[in-house]
CSV table of N, CA and C in Angstrom, one decimal:
chain,number,residue,atom,x,y,z
A,714,UNK,N,-16.1,4.4,-7.6
A,714,UNK,CA,-15.3,5.2,-6.4
A,714,UNK,C,-14.3,6.3,-7.1
A,715,UNK,N,-14.2,7.1,-6.2
A,715,UNK,CA,-13.5,8.3,-6.6
A,715,UNK,C,-11.9,7.6,-6.5
A,716,UNK,N,-11.3,7.9,-7.7
A,716,UNK,CA,-9.9,7.4,-7.9
A,716,UNK,C,-9.1,8.3,-7.0
A,717,UNK,N,-9.5,9.6,-6.7
A,717,UNK,CA,-8.6,10.3,-5.9
A,717,UNK,C,-8.6,9.9,-4.7
A,718,UNK,N,-9.8,9.7,-4.0
A,718,UNK,CA,-10.0,9.1,-2.6
A,718,UNK,C,-9.1,7.8,-2.4
A,719,UNK,N,-9.4,7.1,-3.4
A,719,UNK,CA,-8.4,5.6,-3.4
A,719,UNK,C,-7.3,6.1,-3.3
A,720,UNK,N,-6.6,6.8,-3.9
A,720,UNK,CA,-5.2,7.1,-4.0
A,720,UNK,C,-5.0,7.6,-2.5
A,721,UNK,N,-5.5,8.4,-2.1
A,721,UNK,CA,-5.3,9.1,-0.8
A,721,UNK,C,-5.1,8.3,0.4
A,722,UNK,N,-6.3,7.1,0.0
A,722,UNK,CA,-6.2,6.0,1.2
A,722,UNK,C,-5.0,5.1,0.9
A,723,UNK,N,-4.6,4.8,-0.3
A,723,UNK,CA,-3.4,4.0,-0.4
A,723,UNK,C,-2.3,4.7,0.0
A,724,UNK,N,-2.2,5.9,-0.1
A,724,UNK,CA,-0.9,7.0,0.2
A,724,UNK,C,-0.8,7.0,2.1
A,725,UNK,N,-2.2,7.0,2.5
A,725,UNK,CA,-2.3,7.0,4.0
A,725,UNK,C,-2.0,5.6,4.5
A,726,UNK,N,-2.1,4.5,3.7
A,726,UNK,CA,-1.6,3.0,4.4
A,726,UNK,C,-0.2,2.9,4.1
A,727,UNK,N,0.4,3.4,3.1
A,727,UNK,CA,1.8,3.3,2.9
A,727,UNK,C,2.6,4.0,4.0
A,728,UNK,N,2.1,5.2,4.3
A,728,UNK,CA,2.6,6.1,5.3
A,728,UNK,C,2.6,5.3,6.6
A,729,UNK,N,1.4,4.8,7.0
A,729,UNK,CA,1.2,4.0,8.4
A,729,UNK,C,2.3,3.0,8.4
A,730,UNK,N,2.5,2.1,7.3
A,730,UNK,CA,3.4,1.0,7.0
A,730,UNK,C,4.6,1.4,7.4
A,731,UNK,N,5.1,2.6,6.9
A,731,UNK,CA,6.5,3.2,7.1
A,731,UNK,C,6.7,3.7,8.5
A,732,UNK,N,5.7,4.3,9.1
A,732,UNK,CA,5.8,4.8,10.4
A,732,UNK,C,5.8,3.7,11.4
A,733,UNK,N,5.0,2.8,11.2
A,733,UNK,CA,5.0,1.6,12.2
A,733,UNK,C,6.6,0.9,12.0
A,734,UNK,N,6.8,0.6,10.9
A,734,UNK,CA,8.2,-0.2,10.7
A,734,UNK,C,9.2,0.7,11.3
A,735,UNK,N,9.3,2.3,11.3
A,735,UNK,CA,10.4,3.1,11.7
A,735,UNK,C,10.2,3.0,13.4
A,736,UNK,N,8.9,2.9,13.9
A,736,UNK,CA,8.7,2.9,15.4
A,736,UNK,C,9.4,1.3,15.7
A,737,UNK,N,9.0,0.3,15.1
A,737,UNK,CA,9.7,-1.0,15.2
A,737,UNK,C,10.9,-1.1,15.4
A,738,UNK,N,11.8,-0.4,14.5
A,738,UNK,CA,13.2,-0.3,14.5
A,738,UNK,C,13.8,0.6,15.3
A,739,UNK,N,13.2,1.7,15.5
A,739,UNK,CA,13.6,2.6,16.8
A,739,UNK,C,13.2,2.2,18.2
A,740,UNK,N,12.2,1.3,18.3
A,740,UNK,CA,11.7,1.0,19.6
A,740,UNK,C,10.9,1.9,20.1
A,741,UNK,N,10.3,3.0,19.1
A,741,UNK,CA,9.3,4.1,19.8
A,741,UNK,C,7.9,3.6,19.7
A,742,UNK,N,7.4,3.3,20.7
A,742,UNK,CA,6.0,2.8,20.7
A,742,UNK,C,4.8,3.7,20.2
A,743,UNK,N,5.3,5.1,20.1
A,743,UNK,CA,4.2,6.1,19.7
A,743,UNK,C,4.3,6.1,18.2
A,744,UNK,N,5.5,5.9,17.6
A,744,UNK,CA,5.4,6.0,16.2
A,744,UNK,C,4.9,4.9,15.6
A,745,UNK,N,4.9,3.4,16.5
A,745,UNK,CA,4.4,2.3,16.0
A,745,UNK,C,2.9,2.2,15.8
A,746,UNK,N,2.3,3.1,17.1
A,746,UNK,CA,0.9,3.1,17.3
A,746,UNK,C,0.3,4.3,16.1
A,747,UNK,N,1.0,5.2,16.1
A,747,UNK,CA,0.4,6.2,15.0
A,747,UNK,C,0.4,5.3,13.6
A,748,UNK,N,1.4,4.6,13.2
A,748,UNK,CA,1.4,4.1,12.1
A,748,UNK,C,0.4,2.9,11.7
A,749,UNK,N,0.1,2.3,12.8
A,749,UNK,CA,-1.2,1.3,13.1
A,749,UNK,C,-2.3,2.2,12.9
A,750,UNK,N,-2.5,3.4,13.6
A,750,UNK,CA,-3.9,4.3,13.3
A,750,UNK,C,-4.0,4.6,11.9
A,751,UNK,N,-2.9,5.0,11.4
A,751,UNK,CA,-3.0,5.6,9.9
A,751,UNK,C,-3.3,4.4,9.0
A,752,UNK,N,-2.9,3.4,9.0
A,752,UNK,CA,-3.2,2.0,8.5
A,752,UNK,C,-4.9,1.6,8.9
A,753,UNK,N,-5.3,1.8,10.1
A,753,UNK,CA,-6.7,1.8,10.3
A,753,UNK,C,-7.6,2.6,9.6
A,754,UNK,N,-7.2,4.0,9.5
A,754,UNK,CA,-7.8,5.0,8.8
A,754,UNK,C,-8.0,4.9,7.3
A,755,UNK,N,-6.7,4.2,6.8
A,755,UNK,CA,-6.9,3.9,5.5
A,755,UNK,C,-8.1,2.8,5.1
A,756,UNK,N,-8.0,2.1,6.0
A,756,UNK,CA,-9.0,0.8,5.7
A,756,UNK,C,-10.4,1.2,5.9
A,757,UNK,N,-10.6,2.4,6.7
A,757,UNK,CA,-12.0,2.9,6.9
A,757,UNK,C,-12.3,3.8,5.7
A,758,UNK,N,-11.4,4.5,5.0
A,758,UNK,CA,-11.8,5.2,3.9
A,758,UNK,C,-11.8,4.2,2.7
A,759,UNK,N,-11.1,3.1,2.5
A,759,UNK,CA,-11.4,2.3,1.6
A,759,UNK,C,-12.8,1.6,1.5
A,760,UNK,N,-13.2,1.1,2.9
A,760,UNK,CA,-14.6,0.9,3.3
A,760,UNK,C,-15.6,1.7,2.8
A,761,UNK,N,-15.4,2.9,3.2
A,761,UNK,CA,-16.2,4.1,2.9
A,761,UNK,C,-16.6,4.2,1.1
A,762,UNK,N,-15.5,4.1,0.6
A,762,UNK,CA,-15.6,4.3,-0.8
A,762,UNK,C,-16.1,3.1,-1.4
A,763,UNK,N,-15.9,1.8,-1.0
A,763,UNK,CA,-16.6,0.5,-1.5
A,763,UNK,C,-18.1,0.8,-1.1
A,764,UNK,N,-18.4,1.2,-0.2
A,764,UNK,CA,-20.0,1.5,0.3
A,764,UNK,C,-20.6,2.5,-0.7
A,765,UNK,N,-19.9,3.3,-1.0
A,765,UNK,CA,-20.5,4.3,-1.8
A,765,UNK,C,-20.5,3.7,-3.2
A,766,UNK,N,-19.6,2.9,-3.7
A,766,UNK,CA,-19.6,2.2,-5.0
A,766,UNK,C,-21.0,1.4,-5.0
A,767,UNK,N,-21.1,0.7,-3.8
A,767,UNK,CA,-22.6,-0.2,-3.9
A,767,UNK,C,-23.8,0.5,-3.9
A,768,UNK,N,-23.9,1.5,-3.0
A,768,UNK,CA,-25.0,2.3,-2.9
A,768,UNK,C,-25.4,2.8,-4.5
A,769,UNK,N,-24.3,3.3,-5.1
A,769,UNK,CA,-24.4,3.6,-6.5
A,769,UNK,C,-25.1,2.8,-7.5
A,770,UNK,N,-24.4,1.4,-7.2
A,770,UNK,CA,-24.7,0.5,-8.2
A,770,UNK,C,-26.2,0.1,-7.9
A,771,UNK,N,-26.6,0.1,-6.7
A,771,UNK,CA,-28.1,-0.3,-6.2
A,771,UNK,C,-29.1,0.8,-6.9
A,772,UNK,N,-28.6,2.2,-6.8
A,772,UNK,CA,-29.6,3.0,-7.2
A,772,UNK,C,-29.5,3.2,-8.8
A,773,UNK,N,-28.5,2.6,-9.5
A,773,UNK,CA,-28.6,2.6,-10.9
A,773,UNK,C,-29.3,1.4,-11.4
């Protein structure tokens, strides 16, 4: 797995959690939804990287 891609996914997840929390505190549903979307994007990135690792292992 690309360490750089993993780090980007983790950063996106943290960004999403912060934005979601801000949305909850301020009562802004748009911030909350955007934060949740960023967290979902992070999960997709992690899954893609894990899939790449599995394919690479299978080919080796």
